[in-house]
Coordinates of C-alpha atoms in Angstrom, one line a residue:
X8 CA -17.6 13.4 -25.7
X9 CA -17.5 16.3 -26.7
X10 CA -14.4 18.0 -26.2
X11 CA -15.1 21.0 -26.1
X12 CA -18.0 20.9 -23.7
X13 CA -15.8 19.0 -21.4
X14 CA -13.3 21.3 -21.4
X15 CA -15.1 24.2 -20.8
X16 CA -16.7 22.4 -18.1
X17 CA -14.0 20.4 -16.5
X18 CA -13.2 22.3 -13.3
X19 CA -17.2 22.0 -12.0
X20 CA -17.4 18.2 -12.8
X21 CA -16.8 15.4 -10.2
X22 CA -13.7 13.7 -10.2
X23 CA -14.6 10.3 -11.6
X24 CA -16.3 12.6 -14.9
X25 CA -12.9 14.2 -14.8
X26 CA -11.0 11.0 -15.1
X27 CA -12.7 9.1 -17.5
X28 CA -13.1 12.3 -20.0
X29 CA -8.9 12.8 -20.0
X30 CA -8.7 8.5 -20.4
X31 CA -10.7 9.2 -23.4
X32 CA -8.8 12.3 -24.6
X33 CA -5.5 10.0 -23.7
X34 CA -6.7 6.8 -26.0
X35 CA -8.7 9.1 -28.6
X36 CA -4.6 11.0 -29.5
X37 CA -6.6 14.2 -29.0
X38 CA -4.9 16.5 -27.5
X39 CA -4.5 18.2 -30.9
X40 CA -7.9 19.5 -29.9
X41 CA -7.4 20.6 -26.5
X42 CA -4.1 22.5 -27.1
X43 CA -6.1 24.2 -30.2
X44 CA -9.0 25.5 -27.4
X45 CA -5.8 26.5 -25.8
X46 CA -5.3 28.9 -28.0
X47 CA -8.5 30.3 -28.1
X48 CA -11.0 31.1 -24.9
X49 CA -10.8 28.4 -23.0
X50 CA -6.6 29.3 -22.5
X51 CA -6.8 27.8 -18.1
X52 CA -9.1 25.5 -18.5
X53 CA -7.5 23.2 -21.6
X54 CA -4.3 24.0 -20.4
X55 CA -5.9 22.6 -16.8
X56 CA -6.9 19.5 -18.5
X57 CA -3.6 18.6 -20.7
X58 CA -1.8 19.1 -17.1
X59 CA -3.5 16.8 -15.3
X60 CA -3.2 13.7 -18.0
X61 CA 0.1 14.2 -16.3
X62 CA 2.8 12.1 -18.4
X63 CA 0.9 10.4 -20.5
X64 CA 0.4 13.8 -23.1
X65 CA 4.3 13.6 -22.7
X66 CA 4.9 13.1 -27.3
X67 CA 2.4 14.7 -27.6
X68 CA 3.9 18.2 -25.8
X69 CA 7.9 17.7 -27.1
X70 CA 6.2 17.7 -30.4
X71 CA 4.9 21.0 -29.7
X72 CA 7.2 22.3 -26.9
X73 CA 7.4 25.6 -28.7
X74 CA 3.2 26.4 -27.8
X75 CA 3.5 25.4 -24.2
X76 CA 6.9 27.2 -23.8
X77 CA 5.1 30.4 -25.4
X78 CA 2.7 30.0 -22.3
X79 CA 5.2 30.5 -20.1
X80 CA 5.2 34.4 -21.1
X81 CA 1.3 34.6 -20.7
X82 CA -0.1 37.7 -19.0
X83 CA -2.4 35.3 -16.9
X84 CA -0.8 33.9 -13.8
X85 CA -2.5 30.9 -14.2
X86 CA -1.9 30.0 -17.5
X87 CA 1.4 30.5 -16.5
X88 CA 1.2 28.2 -13.7
X89 CA -1.2 25.4 -16.0
X90 CA 2.1 25.4 -18.6
X91 CA 4.9 25.2 -15.9
X92 CA 2.9 22.3 -14.1
X93 CA 2.5 20.8 -18.1
X94 CA 6.8 21.3 -19.0
X95 CA 7.3 19.4 -15.6
X96 CA 5.3 16.6 -15.8
X97 CA 6.5 16.0 -19.4
X98 CA 10.0 17.1 -20.1
X99 CA 11.1 19.3 -17.4
X100 CA 15.1 18.5 -18.2
X101 CA 15.5 19.3 -21.4
X102 CA 13.4 22.8 -20.9
X103 CA 15.1 23.4 -17.4
X104 CA 16.4 26.8 -18.4
X105 CA 13.2 28.2 -19.7
X106 CA 12.0 27.1 -16.5
X107 CA 14.6 28.9 -14.4
X108 CA 14.3 32.0 -16.7
X109 CA 10.4 32.2 -16.2
X110 CA 10.7 31.1 -12.3
X111 CA 12.7 34.1 -12.1
X112 CA 10.5 37.0 -13.7
X113 CA 7.0 35.5 -11.8
X114 CA 6.4 38.0 -9.7
X115 CA 3.1 36.4 -9.0
X116 CA 3.5 34.7 -5.9
X117 CA 0.4 31.7 -5.9
X118 CA 2.5 30.4 -9.6
X119 CA 6.2 30.0 -7.8
X120 CA 4.9 26.4 -5.9
X121 CA 4.0 25.2 -10.0
X122 CA 7.3 26.4 -11.6
X123 CA 9.4 25.2 -8.7
X124 CA 7.7 21.0 -8.8
X125 CA 8.2 21.4 -11.9
X126 CA 12.4 21.9 -11.7
X127 CA 11.8 19.3 -9.2
X128 CA 11.2 16.7 -11.8
X129 CA 14.3 17.8 -14.2
X130 CA 16.2 15.5 -11.9
X131 CA 19.4 16.8 -12.9
X132 CA 22.1 18.3 -11.4
X133 CA 21.7 22.2 -12.2
X134 CA 18.0 21.7 -11.3
X135 CA 19.4 20.7 -7.4
X136 CA 22.1 23.5 -7.3
X137 CA 19.3 26.1 -8.1
X138 CA 16.6 24.7 -5.5
X139 CA 19.5 24.4 -3.1
X140 CA 20.1 28.1 -3.6
X141 CA 16.7 29.5 -3.8
X142 CA 15.2 31.8 -1.4
X143 CA 11.7 31.7 -0.4
X144 CA 10.3 35.1 -2.5
X145 CA 6.3 35.2 -1.0
X146 CA 5.6 37.3 2.1
X147 CA 1.7 36.1 2.9
X148 CA 2.3 33.1 5.0
X149 CA -0.2 31.2 3.2
X150 CA 1.5 31.4 -0.5
X151 CA 5.0 30.8 1.9
X152 CA 4.1 27.8 3.5
X153 CA 2.8 26.3 0.1
X154 CA 5.8 27.8 -1.5
X155 CA 8.0 26.1 0.9
X156 CA 6.1 22.9 0.9
X157 CA 7.1 23.0 -3.0
X158 CA 10.5 23.5 -2.8
X159 CA 11.0 20.8 0.2
X160 CA 8.7 18.3 -2.6
X161 CA 10.9 19.6 -5.2
X162 CA 14.2 18.7 -3.3
X163 CA 12.6 15.5 -2.0
X164 CA 13.1 13.9 -5.2
X165 CA 16.8 14.1 -4.9
X166 CA 17.0 12.1 -1.9
X167 CA 18.4 8.6 -2.0
X168 CA 16.2 6.0 -0.3
X169 CA 18.2 4.9 2.4
X170 CA 17.5 1.9 5.0
X171 CA 16.3 2.4 8.0
X172 CA 19.3 0.9 11.0
X173 CA 16.4 0.8 13.6
X174 CA 18.0 1.6 17.9
X175 CA 15.6 1.1 20.0
X176 CA 15.5 2.1 23.9
X177 CA 13.7 -0.4 26.7
X178 CA 11.2 1.5 27.4
X179 CA 10.1 1.7 23.9
X180 CA 6.7 0.2 22.7
X181 CA 6.6 -1.7 20.1
X182 CA 3.1 -2.4 18.7
X183 CA 2.2 -5.4 16.1
X184 CA -1.1 -5.2 13.6
X185 CA -2.3 -8.6 14.8
X186 CA -5.3 -10.0 12.3
X187 CA -5.8 -11.9 15.0
X188 CA -4.7 -10.5 19.1
X189 CA -4.8 -14.0 20.6
X190 CA -2.8 -15.7 17.8
X191 CA -0.1 -12.6 17.8
X192 CA -0.7 -13.0 21.9
X193 CA -0.3 -16.5 22.5
X194 CA 3.8 -16.6 20.2
X195 CA 4.6 -13.4 22.1
X196 CA 4.4 -15.3 24.7
X197 CA 6.1 -18.6 23.4
X198 CA 9.0 -16.6 22.7
X199 CA 9.7 -15.5 26.4
X200 CA 8.5 -12.3 25.7
X201 CA 5.6 -9.5 28.5
X202 CA 2.6 -8.7 25.9
X203 CA -0.2 -6.7 26.5
X204 CA -3.2 -6.4 24.2
X205 CA -3.9 -3.0 23.6
X206 CA -7.4 -3.2 21.2
X207 CA -6.2 -5.3 18.0
X208 CA -2.2 -4.2 18.6
X209 CA -0.3 -6.5 20.5
X210 CA 2.2 -3.8 22.7
X211 CA 5.5 -5.5 23.8
X212 CA 8.4 -3.6 25.3
X213 CA 12.0 -4.6 26.6
X214 CA 13.4 -5.5 23.5
X215 CA 17.2 -5.1 23.6
X216 CA 16.9 -5.1 19.5
X217 CA 14.0 -4.3 17.6
X218 CA 15.2 -6.9 15.0
X219 CA 14.1 -9.6 17.0
X220 CA 10.7 -8.9 16.8
X221 CA 11.2 -9.8 13.2
X222 CA 11.8 -13.6 14.2
X223 CA 8.0 -14.0 14.7
X224 CA 5.8 -14.3 12.0
X225 CA 1.8 -14.2 13.3
X226 CA 1.6 -10.4 12.9
X227 CA 1.2 -7.6 9.4
X228 CA 3.0 -4.9 10.9
X229 CA 5.3 -4.0 13.9
X230 CA 5.1 -0.2 15.0
X231 CA 7.3 1.5 17.7
X232 CA 4.8 3.6 19.3
X233 CA 5.4 7.8 19.3
X234 CA 2.1 8.5 21.9
X235 CA -0.9 10.1 21.7
X236 CA -2.4 14.0 21.1
X237 CA -4.9 15.6 20.8
X238 CA -5.8 15.8 16.8
X239 CA -5.1 19.9 17.1
X240 CA -1.6 19.6 18.7
X241 CA -0.4 16.8 16.2
X242 CA 1.7 19.0 14.4
X243 CA 3.2 20.3 18.2
X244 CA 3.6 16.7 18.6
X245 CA 5.3 15.5 15.9
X246 CA 7.9 18.8 16.2
X247 CA 8.6 17.4 19.6
X248 CA 9.0 13.4 18.1
X249 CA 11.0 14.7 16.0
X250 CA 14.3 14.1 17.0
X251 CA 13.4 10.6 18.5
X252 CA 12.7 9.7 15.2
X253 CA 16.0 10.3 13.5
X254 CA 17.8 9.4 16.7
X255 CA 15.6 5.7 16.5
X256 CA 16.5 4.9 12.9
X257 CA 18.8 7.2 11.3
X258 CA 17.3 8.3 8.1
X259 CA 15.4 11.8 7.3
X260 CA 12.7 11.1 4.1
X261 CA 9.5 9.4 5.1
X262 CA 6.1 9.3 4.1
X263 CA 3.2 10.6 6.5
X264 CA -0.3 8.9 6.1
X265 CA -3.4 9.4 8.3
X266 CA -6.4 6.7 8.4
X267 CA -9.5 6.8 9.6
X268 CA -10.4 10.3 8.2
X269 CA -12.2 11.8 5.0
X270 CA -9.8 12.6 1.8
X271 CA -9.6 16.6 2.7
X272 CA -9.7 15.8 7.1
X273 CA -6.7 13.7 5.5
X274 CA -5.2 16.1 3.1
X275 CA -5.1 19.4 6.1
X276 CA -3.8 17.0 8.7
X277 CA -0.7 15.9 6.5
X278 CA -0.3 19.6 5.6
X279 CA -0.1 21.4 9.0
X280 CA 1.9 18.2 10.4
X281 CA 4.3 18.5 7.4
X282 CA 4.9 21.9 7.8
X283 CA 5.6 21.3 11.1
X284 CA 9.4 19.1 10.7
X285 CA 12.4 21.0 10.0
X286 CA 14.9 18.1 9.8
X287 CA 12.2 15.0 8.7
X288 CA 11.8 15.2 5.0
X289 CA 9.2 14.4 3.5
X290 CA 9.6 12.0 0.4
X291 CA 6.5 9.9 -0.2
X292 CA 7.6 8.9 -3.6
X293 CA 10.8 7.8 -2.3
X294 CA 10.4 7.3 1.7
X295 CA 12.6 5.5 4.2
X296 CA 9.9 5.2 6.8
X297 CA 6.7 5.3 7.5
X298 CA 4.7 7.7 10.4
X299 CA 1.2 6.8 10.6
X300 CA -1.4 8.3 12.9
X301 CA -4.5 7.0 13.8
X302 CA -7.5 9.0 14.8
X303 CA -10.2 8.2 16.9
X304 CA -12.6 11.4 17.5
X305 CA -10.4 14.2 18.9
X306 CA -7.7 11.9 19.9
X307 CA -4.8 10.6 18.0
X308 CA -2.6 7.9 17.8
X309 CA 0.8 8.3 16.2
X310 CA 3.5 5.2 15.5
X311 CA 6.8 5.0 13.5
X312 CA 6.9 1.9 11.2
X313 CA 10.3 1.8 10.1
X314 CA 10.1 -0.2 7.2
X315 CA 13.0 -2.8 7.5
X316 CA 10.8 -6.2 7.8
X317 CA 11.8 -8.8 5.1
X318 CA 9.5 -11.8 7.0
X319 CA 8.0 -12.0 3.3
X320 CA 10.6 -11.4 1.1
X321 CA 9.7 -14.4 -1.0
X322 CA 6.9 -12.9 -2.2
X323 CA 7.7 -10.9 -5.0
X324 CA 4.6 -11.6 -7.3
X325 CA 1.0 -11.7 -6.1
X326 CA -2.5 -11.7 -7.4
X327 CA -5.0 -9.5 -6.6
X328 CA -7.0 -11.9 -4.3
X329 CA -3.8 -12.9 -2.7
X330 CA -3.7 -13.5 1.4
X331 CA -1.5 -11.1 3.7
X332 CA 1.5 -13.0 4.2
X333 CA 1.0 -12.0 8.1
X334 CA -2.5 -13.4 7.9
X335 CA -1.2 -16.6 6.4
X336 CA 1.5 -16.7 9.0
X337 CA -1.3 -15.9 11.4
X338 CA -3.7 -18.9 10.3
X339 CA -0.9 -21.2 10.4
X340 CA 0.2 -20.2 13.7
X341 CA -3.7 -20.9 15.4
X342 CA -3.6 -24.3 13.6
X343 CA 0.0 -25.3 14.5
X344 CA -0.8 -27.0 17.4
X345 CA -2.4 -30.2 15.2
X346 CA 0.2 -29.8 11.8
X347 CA 1.6 -33.1 11.3
X348 CA 5.8 -32.8 11.5
X349 CA 5.4 -35.5 8.3
X350 CA 2.6 -34.3 6.6
X351 CA 2.1 -34.3 2.9
X352 CA 0.5 -30.4 2.8
X353 CA -2.1 -29.7 -0.3
X354 CA -3.2 -26.2 -0.9
X355 CA -5.7 -26.9 -3.8
X356 CA -6.5 -22.6 -4.0
X357 CA -3.0 -21.8 -3.7
X358 CA -3.1 -18.6 -5.5
X359 CA 0.5 -17.4 -5.0
X360 CA 2.0 -20.0 -2.8
X361 CA 1.2 -17.6 0.6
X362 CA -0.7 -20.0 2.8
X363 CA 2.0 -22.7 1.5
X364 CA 5.4 -20.6 1.9
X365 CA 4.0 -19.7 5.3
X366 CA 3.4 -23.6 6.7
X367 CA 6.6 -24.9 4.6
X368 CA 7.9 -22.4 8.1
X369 CA 6.8 -25.7 10.1
X370 CA 8.2 -29.4 9.8
X371 CA 6.5 -31.5 6.8
X372 CA 7.1 -34.4 4.4
X373 CA 5.9 -32.3 1.3
X374 CA 3.8 -29.3 0.1
X375 CA 1.6 -28.9 -2.7
X376 CA -0.3 -25.7 -4.7
X377 CA -3.0 -27.0 -7.1
X378 CA -4.7 -23.5 -8.8
X379 CA -7.1 -22.9 -11.7
X380 CA -5.9 -19.6 -13.0
X381 CA -2.4 -20.2 -14.6
X382 CA -1.2 -16.5 -13.9
X383 CA -1.5 -17.6 -10.1
X384 CA 0.5 -20.7 -10.7
X385 CA 2.6 -18.8 -12.7
X386 CA 3.2 -16.0 -9.5
X387 CA 3.6 -19.4 -6.9
X388 CA 5.9 -20.5 -9.0
X389 CA 8.2 -17.4 -9.4
X390 CA 8.0 -16.9 -5.3
X391 CA 9.3 -20.6 -5.4
X392 CA 12.8 -19.1 -6.8
X393 CA 12.9 -17.1 -3.4
X394 CA 11.4 -19.2 -0.6
X395 CA 12.9 -21.4 1.8
X396 CA 10.5 -24.4 0.6
X397 CA 9.8 -25.2 -3.1
X398 CA 6.5 -26.5 -3.4
X399 CA 5.4 -28.5 -6.5
X400 CA 2.4 -26.1 -8.2
X401 CA -0.1 -27.5 -10.4
X402 CA -2.6 -25.6 -13.6
X403 CA -5.0 -27.6 -13.0
X404 CA -9.1 -27.2 -11.4
X405 CA -9.6 -28.3 -7.7
X406 CA -12.2 -30.0 -8.5
X407 CA -9.5 -32.6 -10.8
X408 CA -6.9 -32.8 -9.3
X409 CA -8.2 -36.0 -6.6
X410 CA -6.3 -38.7 -8.0
X411 CA -4.0 -38.6 -4.3
X412 CA -4.6 -38.2 -0.9
X413 CA -2.8 -35.6 1.7
X414 CA -2.4 -35.5 5.6
X415 CA -3.5 -31.8 5.4
X416 CA -4.9 -29.4 3.2
X417 CA -4.5 -25.5 4.1
X418 CA -6.9 -23.8 2.1
X419 CA -7.4 -19.3 1.3
X420 CA -11.1 -20.1 0.0
X421 CA -12.7 -18.1 -2.7
X422 CA -15.0 -15.5 -1.3
X423 CA -17.4 -12.9 -3.0
X424 CA -18.9 -10.2 -1.5
X425 CA -21.6 -10.0 -4.2
X426 CA -24.8 -11.7 -4.9
X427 CA -23.0 -13.1 -8.1
X428 CA -20.2 -14.0 -6.8
X429 CA -22.1 -15.9 -3.9
X430 CA -24.2 -17.7 -5.8
X431 CA -20.8 -19.0 -7.4
X432 CA -19.3 -19.4 -4.2
X433 CA -22.1 -21.6 -2.5
X434 CA -21.8 -24.3 -5.9
X435 CA -18.1 -24.0 -5.5
X436 CA -18.0 -24.5 -2.0
X437 CA -20.8 -27.5 -2.3
X438 CA -18.4 -29.2 -4.9
X439 CA -15.3 -28.6 -2.9
X440 CA -16.7 -30.6 0.8
X441 CA -17.8 -33.3 -2.2
X442 CA -14.1 -33.8 -3.0
X443 CA -12.9 -32.7 0.5
X444 CA -13.0 -36.2 2.1
X445 CA -11.8 -38.6 -0.5
X446 CA -8.1 -36.1 -0.3
X447 CA -7.9 -36.6 2.9
X448 CA -6.1 -39.6 4.1
X449 CA -8.1 -41.0 7.5
X450 CA -7.8 -38.5 10.5
X451 CA -6.8 -35.6 7.8
X452 CA -6.5 -32.4 9.0
X453 CA -8.5 -29.1 6.7
X454 CA -7.5 -25.7 7.9
X455 CA -10.1 -23.2 5.7
X456 CA -9.5 -19.2 6.0
X457 CA -12.7 -18.2 3.9
X458 CA -15.0 -15.4 4.4
X459 CA -18.5 -17.6 3.9
X460 CA -18.7 -18.5 7.3
X461 CA -22.6 -18.8 7.1
X462 CA -22.2 -21.1 4.3
X463 CA -19.3 -22.9 5.3
X464 CA -20.6 -24.0 8.9
X465 CA -23.5 -25.5 6.7
X466 CA -21.7 -27.5 5.0
X467 CA -19.4 -28.7 7.8
X468 CA -23.2 -29.8 9.5
X469 CA -24.8 -31.2 6.1
X470 CA -21.1 -33.3 5.7
X471 CA -21.0 -35.5 8.4
X472 CA -17.3 -36.1 8.1
X473 CA -15.5 -33.6 10.4
X474 CA -15.0 -32.8 13.0
X475 CA -14.8 -29.2 14.8
X476 CA -11.3 -29.0 16.7
X477 CA -10.7 -25.0 16.5
X478 CA -12.6 -21.8 15.1
X479 CA -11.4 -18.1 15.3
X480 CA -12.3 -14.8 13.2
X481 CA -10.0 -13.1 12.1
X482 CA -9.3 -9.2 10.4
X483 CA -8.4 -8.9 7.3
X484 CA -9.0 -4.7 6.7
X485 CA -12.6 -4.1 7.8
X486 CA -13.6 -7.6 6.6
X487 CA -14.0 -10.8 9.3
X488 CA -13.1 -14.2 7.8
X489 CA -13.2 -17.1 9.9
X490 CA -10.8 -20.1 10.4
X491 CA -12.0 -23.6 10.8
X492 CA -9.1 -26.6 11.7
X493 CA -10.6 -29.7 10.8
X494 CA -10.5 -33.3 11.6
X495 CA -11.5 -36.1 9.2
X496 CA -13.8 -38.3 11.1

């Protein structure tokens, strides 16, 4: 890569090309070349590159600190701004005095946020005292908003994350995000609640204790519903709900998430909403609660996630293809009417063990997992240290794990949406269905969670040794896998 060309054209490059070029500079340790360009005619662009390298440039910046400190006194405000960013990313603690001196002499208002954020990264008592006493200096509204946002973000870094203690009113509506609303609805009804279906959510009200909802497992997240608002009125809406959030959680540090919009629209909404709230503190790196906004046209639904859910605390490790534990719990709830309380249960695509651990909440005789991926088996064994049950895990190809028979097989089948993966899946699925009847006892149960619906249904028909007891579709983040509950004939 020609580093000079990269630096000169950096501001015009697409994000992906910038990322790739930065990676090349970091791997090749070409920071010296970039610094030399900064000392020539490409000062702004070169310093921007080094600023975007973040902490990856730490060792180089520390060993060349004097050069970067000189840039704090350059005549170009953007050069000073980038220099503050670089020092903040790499060695703010060591050069806090220089950063404070520079911001006190800075006369260009758009540069102030970079100094404030850099000072915040010093993470010292002196930095905290300075930020606490800092008075906003910008006159223009746009610059003042950016200065205040930077000050708030810098101060937020000193907030220690506290766990919310949720207190709700009986009139509050709790929404359960469900991979299958019918399954969640049934579990709520069985628990004596009065659930209602609201799209992909299940609504529950009348709870005297919010934590009672965590006694149920067949959902992914539980939210307190804050209401709906026109998108244009979201900042005012959140400002009005601020006190309600504080009363229900007792904490101030939050993160704002906006879904179903483009990245730029998301950033714009977050900026406006954050500036409207005066008591809650936006601390995206150390937050206690999450406020989630879902957009549908010009309307927005607003939810509060108190982040107090410990239902799946056993899962300390996962792998890339791991099933969400709330989805695994819903699969088990869906099939539970057919579970044998004395079953020997096998998951021979066990991954990190999530499906087995959720099956372990129902009566059983034994739990066994197998996987061809050693990393997955190690993760499953690690999770066993924190779980309520302790399955036996084996590092072995499922097609060779055929010596014993089991009363139940419950699996998250491999999936791949690309053509190559699908072809491999077809071979694997065919081989798997050839051994599945032989590893099940008479009238044994098979619960298959899979994205390969057409392939699975064709193999069930062709195999001829299974009766389909139940089948349903789940929602898994925009994908729609199915669950098949089969009985060996």
